[in-house]
Coordinates of N, CA and C in Angstrom, one line a residue:
X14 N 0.8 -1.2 0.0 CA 0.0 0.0 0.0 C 0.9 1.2 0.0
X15 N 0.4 2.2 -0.7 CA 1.4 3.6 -1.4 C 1.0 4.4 0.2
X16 N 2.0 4.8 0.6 CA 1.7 6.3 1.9 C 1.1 7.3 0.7
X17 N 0.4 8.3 1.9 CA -0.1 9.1 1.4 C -0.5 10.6 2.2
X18 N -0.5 11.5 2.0 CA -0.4 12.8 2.8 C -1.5 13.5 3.1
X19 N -2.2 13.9 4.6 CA -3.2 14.3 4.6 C -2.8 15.8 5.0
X20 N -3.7 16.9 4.1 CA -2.7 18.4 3.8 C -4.0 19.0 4.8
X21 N -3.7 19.8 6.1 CA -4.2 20.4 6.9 C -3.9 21.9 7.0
X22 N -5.1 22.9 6.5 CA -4.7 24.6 6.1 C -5.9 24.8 6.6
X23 N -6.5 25.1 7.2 CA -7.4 25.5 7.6 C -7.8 27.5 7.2
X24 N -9.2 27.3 6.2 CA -9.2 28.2 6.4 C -8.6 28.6 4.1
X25 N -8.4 27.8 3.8 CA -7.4 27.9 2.4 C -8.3 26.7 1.4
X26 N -9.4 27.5 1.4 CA -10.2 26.8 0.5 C -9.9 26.7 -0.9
X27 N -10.0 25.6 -1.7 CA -10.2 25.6 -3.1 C -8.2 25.8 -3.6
X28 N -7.2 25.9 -2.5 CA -6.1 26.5 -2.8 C -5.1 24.6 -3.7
X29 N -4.6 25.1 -4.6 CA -4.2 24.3 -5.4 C -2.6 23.4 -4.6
X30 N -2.3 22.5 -4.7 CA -1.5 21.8 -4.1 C 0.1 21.3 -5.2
X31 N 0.9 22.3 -5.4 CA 1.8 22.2 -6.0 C 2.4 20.6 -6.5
X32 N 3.0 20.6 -7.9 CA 3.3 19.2 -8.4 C 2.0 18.6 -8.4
X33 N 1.0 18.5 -8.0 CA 0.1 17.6 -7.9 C -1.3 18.0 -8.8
X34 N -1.4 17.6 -10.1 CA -2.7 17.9 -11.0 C -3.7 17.6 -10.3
X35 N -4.5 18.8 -10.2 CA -6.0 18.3 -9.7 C -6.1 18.0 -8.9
X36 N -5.0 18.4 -7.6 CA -5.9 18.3 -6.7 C -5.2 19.7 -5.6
X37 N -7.0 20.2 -4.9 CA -6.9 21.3 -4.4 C -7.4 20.7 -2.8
X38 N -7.2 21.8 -2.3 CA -7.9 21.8 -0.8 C -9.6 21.9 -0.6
X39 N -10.7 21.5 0.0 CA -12.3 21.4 0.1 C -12.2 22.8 1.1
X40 N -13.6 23.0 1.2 CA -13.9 23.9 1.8 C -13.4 24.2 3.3
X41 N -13.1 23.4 3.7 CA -12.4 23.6 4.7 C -10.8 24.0 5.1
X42 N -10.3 24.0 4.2 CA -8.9 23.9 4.1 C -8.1 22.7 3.9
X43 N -8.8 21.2 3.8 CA -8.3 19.8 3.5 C -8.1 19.2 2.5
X44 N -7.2 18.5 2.7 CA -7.1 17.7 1.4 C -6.4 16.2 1.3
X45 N -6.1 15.1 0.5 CA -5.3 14.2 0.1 C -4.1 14.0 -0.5
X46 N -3.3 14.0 -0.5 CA -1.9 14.1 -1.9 C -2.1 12.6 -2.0
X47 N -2.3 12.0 -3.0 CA -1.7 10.5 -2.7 C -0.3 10.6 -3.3
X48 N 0.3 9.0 -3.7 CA 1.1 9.0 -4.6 C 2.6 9.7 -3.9
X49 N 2.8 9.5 -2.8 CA 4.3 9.5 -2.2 C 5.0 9.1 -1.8
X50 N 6.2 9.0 -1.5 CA 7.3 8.1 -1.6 C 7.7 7.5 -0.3
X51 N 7.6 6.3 0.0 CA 8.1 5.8 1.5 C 9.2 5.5 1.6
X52 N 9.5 6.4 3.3 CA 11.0 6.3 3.4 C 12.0 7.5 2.6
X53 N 11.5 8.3 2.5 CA 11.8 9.4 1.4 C 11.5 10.9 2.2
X54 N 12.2 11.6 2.0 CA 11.6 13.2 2.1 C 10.5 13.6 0.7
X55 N 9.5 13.6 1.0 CA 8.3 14.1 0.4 C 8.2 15.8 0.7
X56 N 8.3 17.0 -0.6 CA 7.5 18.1 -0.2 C 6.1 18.1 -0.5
X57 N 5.4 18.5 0.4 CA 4.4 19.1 -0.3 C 4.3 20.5 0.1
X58 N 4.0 21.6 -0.9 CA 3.7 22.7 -0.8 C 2.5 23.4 -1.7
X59 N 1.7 24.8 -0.8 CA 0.4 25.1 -1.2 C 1.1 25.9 -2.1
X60 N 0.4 25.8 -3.6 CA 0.5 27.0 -4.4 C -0.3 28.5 -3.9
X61 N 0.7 29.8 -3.6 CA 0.4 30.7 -3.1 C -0.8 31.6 -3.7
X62 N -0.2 31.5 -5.2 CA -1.4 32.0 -6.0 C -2.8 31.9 -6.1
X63 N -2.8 30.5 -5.5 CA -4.2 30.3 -5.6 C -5.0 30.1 -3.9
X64 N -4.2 30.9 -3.2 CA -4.8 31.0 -2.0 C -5.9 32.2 -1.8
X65 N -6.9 32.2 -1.2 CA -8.3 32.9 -1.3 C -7.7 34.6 -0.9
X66 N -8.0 35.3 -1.2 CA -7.3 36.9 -0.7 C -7.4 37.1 0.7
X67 N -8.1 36.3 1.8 CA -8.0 36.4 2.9 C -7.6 35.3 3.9
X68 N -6.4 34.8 3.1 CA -6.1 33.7 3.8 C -4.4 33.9 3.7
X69 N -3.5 33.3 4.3 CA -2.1 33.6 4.4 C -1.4 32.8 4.9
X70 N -0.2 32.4 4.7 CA 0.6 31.1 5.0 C 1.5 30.9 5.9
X71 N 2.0 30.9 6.8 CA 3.3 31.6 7.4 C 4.6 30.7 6.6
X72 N 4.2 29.3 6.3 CA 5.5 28.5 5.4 C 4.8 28.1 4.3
X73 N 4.9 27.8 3.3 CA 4.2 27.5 2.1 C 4.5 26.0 2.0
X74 N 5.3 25.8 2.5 CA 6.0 24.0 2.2 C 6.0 23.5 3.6
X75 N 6.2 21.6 3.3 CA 6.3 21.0 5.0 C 6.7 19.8 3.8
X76 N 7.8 19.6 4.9 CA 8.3 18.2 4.0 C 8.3 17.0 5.2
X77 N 7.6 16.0 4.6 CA 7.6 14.6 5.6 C 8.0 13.4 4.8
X78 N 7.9 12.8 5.6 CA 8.6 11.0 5.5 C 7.9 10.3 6.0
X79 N 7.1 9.2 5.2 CA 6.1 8.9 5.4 C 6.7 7.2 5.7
X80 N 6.4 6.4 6.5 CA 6.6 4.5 6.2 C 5.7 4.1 5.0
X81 N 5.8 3.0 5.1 CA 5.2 2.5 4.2 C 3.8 2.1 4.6
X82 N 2.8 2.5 3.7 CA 1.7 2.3 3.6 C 0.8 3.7 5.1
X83 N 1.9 4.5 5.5 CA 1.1 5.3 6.2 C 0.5 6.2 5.8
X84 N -0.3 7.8 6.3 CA -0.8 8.6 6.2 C -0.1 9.7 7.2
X85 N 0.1 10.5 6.3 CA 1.0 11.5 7.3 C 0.1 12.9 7.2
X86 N 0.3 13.6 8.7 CA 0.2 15.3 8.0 C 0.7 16.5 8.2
X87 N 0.4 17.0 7.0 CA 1.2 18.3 6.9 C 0.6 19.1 7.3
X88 N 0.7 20.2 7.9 CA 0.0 21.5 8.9 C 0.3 22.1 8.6
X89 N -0.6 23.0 8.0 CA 0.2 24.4 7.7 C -0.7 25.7 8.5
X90 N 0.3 26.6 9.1 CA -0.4 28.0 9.9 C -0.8 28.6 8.9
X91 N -2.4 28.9 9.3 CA -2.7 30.1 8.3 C -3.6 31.3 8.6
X92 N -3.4 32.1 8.7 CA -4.0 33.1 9.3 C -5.1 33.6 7.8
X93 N -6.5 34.1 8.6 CA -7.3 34.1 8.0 C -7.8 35.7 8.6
X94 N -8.3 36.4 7.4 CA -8.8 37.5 7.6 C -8.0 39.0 6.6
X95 N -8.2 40.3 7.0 CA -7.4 41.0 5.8 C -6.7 41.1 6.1
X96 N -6.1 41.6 4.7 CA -4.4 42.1 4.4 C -4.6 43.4 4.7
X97 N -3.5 44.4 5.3 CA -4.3 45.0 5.4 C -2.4 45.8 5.4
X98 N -2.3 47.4 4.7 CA -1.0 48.0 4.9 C -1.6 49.0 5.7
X99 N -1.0 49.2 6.8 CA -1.0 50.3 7.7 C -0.1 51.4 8.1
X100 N -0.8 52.4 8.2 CA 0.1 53.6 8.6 C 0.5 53.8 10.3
X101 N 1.3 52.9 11.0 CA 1.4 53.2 12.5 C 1.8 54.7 13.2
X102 N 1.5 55.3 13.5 CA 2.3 56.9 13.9 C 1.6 56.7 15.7
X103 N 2.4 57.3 16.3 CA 2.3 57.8 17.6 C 2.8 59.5 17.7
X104 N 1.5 60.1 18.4 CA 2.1 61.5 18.4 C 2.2 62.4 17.6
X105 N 1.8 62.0 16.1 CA 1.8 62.5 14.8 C 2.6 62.1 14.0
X106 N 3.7 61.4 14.7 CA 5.1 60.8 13.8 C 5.0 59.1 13.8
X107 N 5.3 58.8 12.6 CA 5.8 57.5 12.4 C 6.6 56.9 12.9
X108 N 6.0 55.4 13.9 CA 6.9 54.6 14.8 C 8.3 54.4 13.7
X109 N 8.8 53.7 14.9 CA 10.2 53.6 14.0 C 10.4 52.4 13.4
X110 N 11.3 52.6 12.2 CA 11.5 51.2 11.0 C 12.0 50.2 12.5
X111 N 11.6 48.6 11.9 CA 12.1 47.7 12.6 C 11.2 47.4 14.2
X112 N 10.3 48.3 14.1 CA 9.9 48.3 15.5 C 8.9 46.8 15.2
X113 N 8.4 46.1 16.3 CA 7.4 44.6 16.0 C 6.6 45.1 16.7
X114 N 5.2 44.8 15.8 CA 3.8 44.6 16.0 C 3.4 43.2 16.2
X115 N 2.5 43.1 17.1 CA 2.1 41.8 17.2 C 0.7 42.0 18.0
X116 N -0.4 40.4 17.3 CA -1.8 40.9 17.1 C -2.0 40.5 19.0
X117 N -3.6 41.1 18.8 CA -4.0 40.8 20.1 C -4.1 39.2 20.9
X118 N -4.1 38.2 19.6 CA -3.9 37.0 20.1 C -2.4 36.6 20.0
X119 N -1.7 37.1 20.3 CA 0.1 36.9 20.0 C 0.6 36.1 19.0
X120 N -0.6 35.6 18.3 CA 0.3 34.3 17.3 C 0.7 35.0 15.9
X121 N 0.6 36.4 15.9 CA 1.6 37.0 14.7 C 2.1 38.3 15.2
X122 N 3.2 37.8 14.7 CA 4.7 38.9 14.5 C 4.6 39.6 13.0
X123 N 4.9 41.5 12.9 CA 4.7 42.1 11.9 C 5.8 43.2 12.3
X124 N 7.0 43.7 11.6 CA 7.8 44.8 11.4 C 7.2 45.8 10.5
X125 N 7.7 46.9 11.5 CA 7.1 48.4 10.9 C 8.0 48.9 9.3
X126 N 8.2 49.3 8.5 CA 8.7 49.4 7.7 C 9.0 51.1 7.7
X127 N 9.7 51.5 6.6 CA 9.5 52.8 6.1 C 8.4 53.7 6.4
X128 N 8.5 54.6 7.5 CA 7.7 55.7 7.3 C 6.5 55.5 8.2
X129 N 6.5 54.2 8.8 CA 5.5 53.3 9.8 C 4.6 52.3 9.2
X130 N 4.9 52.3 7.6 CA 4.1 51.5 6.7 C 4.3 50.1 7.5
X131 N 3.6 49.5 7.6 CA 3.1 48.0 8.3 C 2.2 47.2 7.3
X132 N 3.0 45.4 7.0 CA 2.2 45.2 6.0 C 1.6 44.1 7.1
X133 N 0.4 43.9 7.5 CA -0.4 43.1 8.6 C -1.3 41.9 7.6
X134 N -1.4 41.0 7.7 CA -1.9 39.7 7.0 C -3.3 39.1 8.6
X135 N -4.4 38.7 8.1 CA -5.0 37.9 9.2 C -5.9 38.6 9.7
X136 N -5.9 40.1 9.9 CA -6.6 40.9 11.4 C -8.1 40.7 10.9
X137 N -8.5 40.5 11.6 CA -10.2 41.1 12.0 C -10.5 42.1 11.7
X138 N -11.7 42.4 11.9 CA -12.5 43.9 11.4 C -12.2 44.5 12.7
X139 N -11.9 44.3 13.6 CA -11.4 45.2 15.1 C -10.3 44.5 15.4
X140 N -9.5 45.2 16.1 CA -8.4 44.6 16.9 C -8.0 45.1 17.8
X141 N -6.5 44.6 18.1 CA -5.4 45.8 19.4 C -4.4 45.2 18.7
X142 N -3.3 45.7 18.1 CA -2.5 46.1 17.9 C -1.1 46.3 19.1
X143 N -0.2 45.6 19.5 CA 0.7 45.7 20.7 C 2.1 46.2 19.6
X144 N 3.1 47.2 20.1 CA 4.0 47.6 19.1 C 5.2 47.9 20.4
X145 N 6.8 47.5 19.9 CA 7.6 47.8 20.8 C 9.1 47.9 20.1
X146 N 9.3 48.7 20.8 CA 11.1 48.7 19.5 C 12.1 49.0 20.5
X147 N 11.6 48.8 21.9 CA 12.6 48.5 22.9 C 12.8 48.2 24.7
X148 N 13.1 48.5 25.4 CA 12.9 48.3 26.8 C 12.2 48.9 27.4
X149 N 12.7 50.2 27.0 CA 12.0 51.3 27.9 C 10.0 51.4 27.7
X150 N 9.5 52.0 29.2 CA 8.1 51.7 28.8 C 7.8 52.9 27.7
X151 N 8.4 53.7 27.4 CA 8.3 55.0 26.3 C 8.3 54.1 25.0
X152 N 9.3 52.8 24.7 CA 8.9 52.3 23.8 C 8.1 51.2 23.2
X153 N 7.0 51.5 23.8 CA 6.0 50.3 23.7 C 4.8 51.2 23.6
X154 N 4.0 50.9 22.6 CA 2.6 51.1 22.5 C 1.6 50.8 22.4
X155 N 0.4 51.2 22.0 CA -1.2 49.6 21.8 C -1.5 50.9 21.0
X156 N -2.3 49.9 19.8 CA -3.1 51.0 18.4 C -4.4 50.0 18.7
X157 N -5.2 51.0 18.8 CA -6.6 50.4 18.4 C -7.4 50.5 16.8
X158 N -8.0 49.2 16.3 CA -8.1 49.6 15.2 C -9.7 49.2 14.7
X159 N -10.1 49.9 13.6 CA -10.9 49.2 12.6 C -11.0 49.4 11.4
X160 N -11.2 48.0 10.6 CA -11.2 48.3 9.4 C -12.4 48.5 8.6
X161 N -12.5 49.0 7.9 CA -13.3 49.5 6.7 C -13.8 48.1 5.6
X162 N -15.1 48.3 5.3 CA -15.4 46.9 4.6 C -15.1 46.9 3.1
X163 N -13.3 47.5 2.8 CA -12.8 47.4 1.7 C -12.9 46.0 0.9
X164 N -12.5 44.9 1.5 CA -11.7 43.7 1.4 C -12.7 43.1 -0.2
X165 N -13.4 43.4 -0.1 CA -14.2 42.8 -0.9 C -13.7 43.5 -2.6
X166 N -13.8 45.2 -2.3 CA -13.3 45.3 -3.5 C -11.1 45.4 -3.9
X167 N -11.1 45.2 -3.0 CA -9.4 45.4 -2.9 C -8.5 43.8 -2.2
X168 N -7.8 43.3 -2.4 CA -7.2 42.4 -1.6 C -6.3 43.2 -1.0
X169 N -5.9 44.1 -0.6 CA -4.9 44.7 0.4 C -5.6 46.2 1.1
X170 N -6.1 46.4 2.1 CA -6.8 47.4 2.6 C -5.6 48.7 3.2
X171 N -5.8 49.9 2.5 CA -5.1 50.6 3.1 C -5.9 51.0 4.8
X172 N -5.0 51.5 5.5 CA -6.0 52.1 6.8 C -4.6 52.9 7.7
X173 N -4.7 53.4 9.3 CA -4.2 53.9 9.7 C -4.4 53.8 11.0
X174 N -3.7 53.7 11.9 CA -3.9 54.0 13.6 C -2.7 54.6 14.3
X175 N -3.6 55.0 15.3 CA -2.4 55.9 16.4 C -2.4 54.6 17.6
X176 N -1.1 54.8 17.6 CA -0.8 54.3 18.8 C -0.7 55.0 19.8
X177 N -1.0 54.6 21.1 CA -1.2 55.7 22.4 C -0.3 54.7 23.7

């Protein structure tokens, strides 16, 4: 009996499954690869392109090694919700390049860029926003936010918050 790979994305509907014709992920984010090699490093990785505009990967690939005749799975993190570029400023000025943002449920990490531009993947229509670029408590802030019900006509939402 051939191993075979059970692909876990939760959230990455309909998203296409590289090397592998025809076959995509179900409404849920699941899927089958069959047809892999036992005893072997097997990749599998989600084709990016065809991930839904509110869904996002943190690795696109997961490579396993399957025995013979097993079922293995691949997991992949995926954060669901918009993309969204943000303008961070505290005080009227733009936080500083390098500073990290990180969402209200801690499980993503985002760097401030140029000018406080922030590219944020995942968030909700409301959030909190945690931001820090160093020890002191002067450098730490919380941005409250909401977003605007762009997402539908745009895959990347511009928007903006102060941090306080």
């Amino acid at each position: 009996m051939k191993p075979s790979r059970w692909v876990k994305a939760p959230g990455t509907h309909s998203t296409h499954i590289t090397n592998q014709t025809g076959v995509k992920t179900d409404f849920r984010g699941y899927t089958v690869v069959p047809f892999v090699s036992a005893y072997r490093h097997n990749t599998i990785a989600l084709d990016t392109e065809t991930l839904p505009d509110d869904a996002d990967v943190t690795h696109a690939a997961r490579i396993v090694t399957p025995t013979r005749g097993a079922v293995v799975r691949a997991s992949f993190n995926t954060r669901v919700g918009s993309r969204v570029l943000m303008m961070l400023t505290q005080n009227g000025k733009p936080l500083p390049f390098g500073a990290t943002v990180t969402t209200d449920d801690k499980d993503s990490e985002f760097i401030v860029g140029n000018g406080g531009q922030t590219y944020l993947s995942g968030l909700p229509q409301h959030g909190t926003l945690f931001v820090s670029w160093g020890q002191d408590a002067s450098e730490h802030c919380v941005a409250e936010y909401t977003l605007t019900d762009e997402r539908h006509k745009t895959s990347i939402i511009n928007a903006a918050a102060q941090c306080h």
